[in-house]
Amino acid sequence: MNTEILGKKDGYIIRLAKIQDATNYYEQNFCPLDKEVARLTGSKEVYTKEEVETFFLRSLEDDDRYFFLIIAPNGRIIGESIINEIDWNLRCANFRIGLYQLTERGKGIGTWATEATRDFAFEKLRLHRLELDVYSFNPRAEKVYLKAGFKREGVLRDAIMDGNEYADDILMSILEDEWKALKK
């Protein structure tokens, strides 16, 4: 199955990550990591080059992960779209996406990448279920997921911290029948 390039739109490309992308992935997105990205993804704000590159290379070896990079028209890595935690017996997986560059947000790139990755999950991987979680303080992302056909399944109330405040972790999913109906 050719999964090298997942999609193209307006000069943007989503493609599988490659070993030779590791340094650019770090230098273009983690030097420094945007504070809002860290907040919205629940990650720390500072990573060493070794931490990022080790994680990146390990991710490429994971048989239960598809690691796609979102590339801007200028060739810069601006984000990632990932299917991970694949359970091949249940035909289900987790989905996550991140746009690292503030200048690239609000252009529909996240929506496009979400829909392209969702379609890959059902068309190519033949999944039955694709799930994700999103923090309650990220309504913009939740709107993208709803637009892509994901449905709210539940809420883990006060399950995370946003600074000094508690926040909810919203669970969402889309099933293959819902995806098929959406594509008609």
Tab-separated table of C-alpha atoms in Angstrom:
chain	number	residue	atom	x	y	z
A	1	MET	CA	0.000	0.000	0.000
A	2	ASN	CA	1.471	3.359	-0.997
A	3	THR	CA	1.067	5.660	1.982
A	4	GLU	CA	4.004	7.934	1.279
A	5	ILE	CA	1.801	10.972	0.505
A	6	LEU	CA	-1.522	11.115	2.292
A	7	GLY	CA	-2.760	14.323	0.699
A	8	LYS	CA	-1.997	17.608	-1.036
A	9	LYS	CA	-3.862	20.907	-0.831
A	10	ASP	CA	-2.854	24.433	-1.805
A	11	GLY	CA	0.826	23.527	-1.726
A	12	TYR	CA	0.581	21.758	1.654
A	13	ILE	CA	1.431	18.067	1.875
A	14	ILE	CA	0.740	15.367	4.431
A	15	ARG	CA	3.232	12.533	4.147
A	16	LEU	CA	4.777	9.805	6.219
A	17	ALA	CA	7.629	10.925	8.442
A	18	LYS	CA	11.111	9.734	7.447
A	19	ILE	CA	14.315	9.231	9.435
A	20	GLN	CA	15.923	12.213	7.724
A	21	ASP	CA	13.112	14.487	9.030
A	22	ALA	CA	14.136	14.097	12.686
A	23	THR	CA	16.422	17.129	12.956
A	24	ASN	CA	14.106	19.459	11.012
A	25	TYR	CA	11.162	18.245	13.088
A	26	TYR	CA	13.022	19.339	16.215
A	27	GLU	CA	14.558	22.565	14.895
A	28	GLN	CA	11.428	23.826	13.138
A	29	ASN	CA	8.951	23.114	15.932
A	30	PHE	CA	10.674	22.748	19.297
A	31	CYS	CA	13.156	25.676	19.256
A	32	PRO	CA	11.136	26.867	21.090
A	33	LEU	CA	7.885	24.939	21.310
A	34	ASP	CA	4.933	27.326	21.118
A	35	LYS	CA	3.513	27.711	24.642
A	36	GLU	CA	-0.051	27.379	23.361
A	37	VAL	CA	0.808	24.104	21.613
A	38	ALA	CA	2.232	22.768	24.869
A	39	ARG	CA	-0.909	23.852	26.726
A	40	LEU	CA	-3.392	22.436	24.208
A	41	THR	CA	-1.568	19.102	23.942
A	42	GLY	CA	-0.794	18.696	27.630
A	43	SER	CA	2.948	18.508	27.057
A	44	LYS	CA	5.850	20.259	28.690
A	45	GLU	CA	7.194	23.483	27.179
A	46	VAL	CA	10.858	22.572	26.764
A	47	TYR	CA	12.397	19.486	25.162
A	48	THR	CA	16.008	18.685	24.391
A	49	LYS	CA	17.052	17.752	20.877
A	50	GLU	CA	17.875	14.260	22.126
A	51	GLU	CA	14.385	13.811	23.655
A	52	VAL	CA	12.606	14.877	20.481
A	53	GLU	CA	14.798	12.969	18.043
A	54	THR	CA	14.703	9.803	20.174
A	55	PHE	CA	10.894	9.976	20.353
A	56	PHE	CA	10.697	10.724	16.627
A	57	LEU	CA	12.880	7.772	15.615
A	58	ARG	CA	11.121	5.392	18.030
A	59	SER	CA	7.781	6.465	16.548
A	60	LEU	CA	8.941	5.458	13.074
A	61	GLU	CA	9.664	1.934	14.306
A	62	ASP	CA	6.279	1.482	15.997
A	63	ASP	CA	4.117	-1.045	14.107
A	64	ASP	CA	0.985	0.391	15.709
A	65	ARG	CA	1.518	3.979	14.530
A	66	TYR	CA	1.241	5.978	11.326
A	67	PHE	CA	3.225	9.182	11.771
A	68	PHE	CA	2.365	11.794	9.143
A	69	LEU	CA	4.013	15.203	8.876
A	70	ILE	CA	2.215	18.292	7.629
A	71	ILE	CA	4.546	20.223	5.328
A	72	ALA	CA	4.018	23.858	4.270
A	73	PRO	CA	4.563	24.994	0.664
A	74	ASN	CA	8.016	26.306	1.686
A	75	GLY	CA	9.032	22.791	2.821
A	76	ARG	CA	8.849	23.559	6.533
A	77	ILE	CA	7.347	20.932	8.869
A	78	ILE	CA	4.427	22.701	10.530
A	79	GLY	CA	2.619	19.849	12.223
A	80	GLU	CA	1.803	16.204	12.536
A	81	SER	CA	-1.193	13.940	12.167
A	82	ILE	CA	-0.944	10.578	13.876
A	83	ILE	CA	-2.865	7.340	14.117
A	84	ASN	CA	-1.510	5.360	17.046
A	85	GLU	CA	-2.378	2.723	19.635
A	86	ILE	CA	-3.793	0.572	16.829
A	87	ASP	CA	-5.576	-2.560	18.013
A	88	TRP	CA	-5.671	-4.691	14.877
A	89	ASN	CA	-8.042	-7.264	16.453
A	90	LEU	CA	-10.657	-4.684	17.430
A	91	ARG	CA	-9.840	-2.546	14.368
A	92	CYS	CA	-9.652	0.609	16.445
A	93	ALA	CA	-7.046	3.289	17.016
A	94	ASN	CA	-6.341	6.661	18.561
A	95	PHE	CA	-5.935	9.860	16.550
A	96	ARG	CA	-4.087	13.046	17.353
A	97	ILE	CA	-3.014	16.096	15.430
A	98	GLY	CA	-0.926	19.152	16.180
A	99	LEU	CA	-0.118	22.308	14.252
A	100	TYR	CA	3.044	23.772	15.736
A	101	GLN	CA	3.145	27.087	13.894
A	102	LEU	CA	0.801	29.872	15.027
A	103	THR	CA	0.961	31.431	11.542
A	104	GLU	CA	-0.493	28.255	10.025
A	105	ARG	CA	-3.545	28.040	12.275
A	106	GLY	CA	-6.940	29.322	11.202
A	107	LYS	CA	-6.386	28.434	7.530
A	108	GLY	CA	-8.310	25.138	7.470
A	109	ILE	CA	-5.119	23.060	7.434
A	110	GLY	CA	-6.058	21.246	10.642
A	111	THR	CA	-9.509	20.400	9.305
A	112	TRP	CA	-8.062	19.161	6.017
A	113	ALA	CA	-5.375	17.075	7.764
A	114	THR	CA	-7.924	15.631	10.207
A	115	GLU	CA	-10.236	14.584	7.380
A	116	ALA	CA	-7.400	13.137	5.273
A	117	THR	CA	-6.086	11.103	8.207
A	118	ARG	CA	-9.593	9.965	9.153
A	119	ASP	CA	-10.185	8.793	5.581
A	120	PHE	CA	-6.867	6.917	5.584
A	121	ALA	CA	-7.858	5.180	8.832
A	122	PHE	CA	-11.070	3.828	7.339
A	123	GLU	CA	-10.107	3.372	3.664
A	124	LYS	CA	-6.576	1.984	3.973
A	125	LEU	CA	-6.367	0.553	7.488
A	126	ARG	CA	-9.971	-0.677	7.432
A	127	LEU	CA	-10.554	0.454	11.008
A	128	HIS	CA	-13.922	0.162	12.684
A	129	ARG	CA	-13.373	2.957	15.211
A	130	LEU	CA	-11.148	6.020	15.461
A	131	GLU	CA	-11.044	7.841	18.790
A	132	LEU	CA	-9.448	10.898	20.334
A	133	ASP	CA	-9.620	13.123	23.334
A	134	VAL	CA	-9.603	16.905	23.425
A	135	TYR	CA	-9.377	19.283	26.356
A	136	SER	CA	-12.371	21.467	27.187
A	137	PHE	CA	-10.211	24.589	26.843
A	138	ASN	CA	-9.614	23.764	23.168
A	139	PRO	CA	-13.075	24.387	21.634
A	140	ARG	CA	-11.530	25.184	18.256
A	141	ALA	CA	-10.143	21.639	17.982
A	142	GLU	CA	-13.417	20.123	19.162
A	143	LYS	CA	-15.204	22.052	16.395
A	144	VAL	CA	-12.786	20.587	13.805
A	145	TYR	CA	-13.414	17.066	15.114
A	146	LEU	CA	-17.200	17.523	15.066
A	147	LYS	CA	-16.964	18.820	11.494
A	148	ALA	CA	-14.963	15.696	10.575
A	149	GLY	CA	-17.756	13.476	11.930
A	150	PHE	CA	-16.440	12.635	15.393
A	151	LYS	CA	-19.065	12.444	18.119
A	152	ARG	CA	-18.767	13.211	21.797
A	153	GLU	CA	-18.824	10.019	23.828
A	154	GLY	CA	-18.207	11.305	27.281
A	155	VAL	CA	-16.390	13.712	29.493
A	156	LEU	CA	-13.790	13.005	32.126
A	157	ARG	CA	-14.717	15.868	34.430
A	158	ASP	CA	-11.885	17.846	36.045
A	159	ALA	CA	-9.427	15.230	34.761
A	160	ILE	CA	-6.613	17.610	33.824
A	161	MET	CA	-5.122	20.895	34.892
A	162	ASP	CA	-5.029	24.067	32.804
A	163	GLY	CA	-2.591	26.135	34.784
A	164	ASN	CA	-4.142	26.253	38.240
A	165	GLU	CA	-7.642	25.366	37.089
A	166	TYR	CA	-9.254	21.985	36.557
A	167	ALA	CA	-10.548	21.196	33.078
A	168	ASP	CA	-12.387	18.373	31.368
A	169	ASP	CA	-11.024	15.779	28.971
A	170	ILE	CA	-13.614	15.197	26.231
A	171	LEU	CA	-13.723	11.741	24.617
A	172	MET	CA	-14.781	11.545	20.966
A	173	SER	CA	-14.926	8.893	18.244
A	174	ILE	CA	-16.175	8.088	14.791
A	175	LEU	CA	-17.252	4.608	13.681
A	176	GLU	CA	-16.850	3.168	10.199
A	177	ASP	CA	-20.610	3.264	9.487
A	178	GLU	CA	-20.717	6.939	10.476
A	179	TRP	CA	-17.733	7.623	8.232
A	180	LYS	CA	-19.368	5.795	5.306
A	181	ALA	CA	-22.560	7.835	5.749
A	182	LEU	CA	-20.497	11.030	5.884
A	183	LYS	CA	-18.677	10.179	2.656
A	184	LYS	CA	-21.935	9.572	0.682
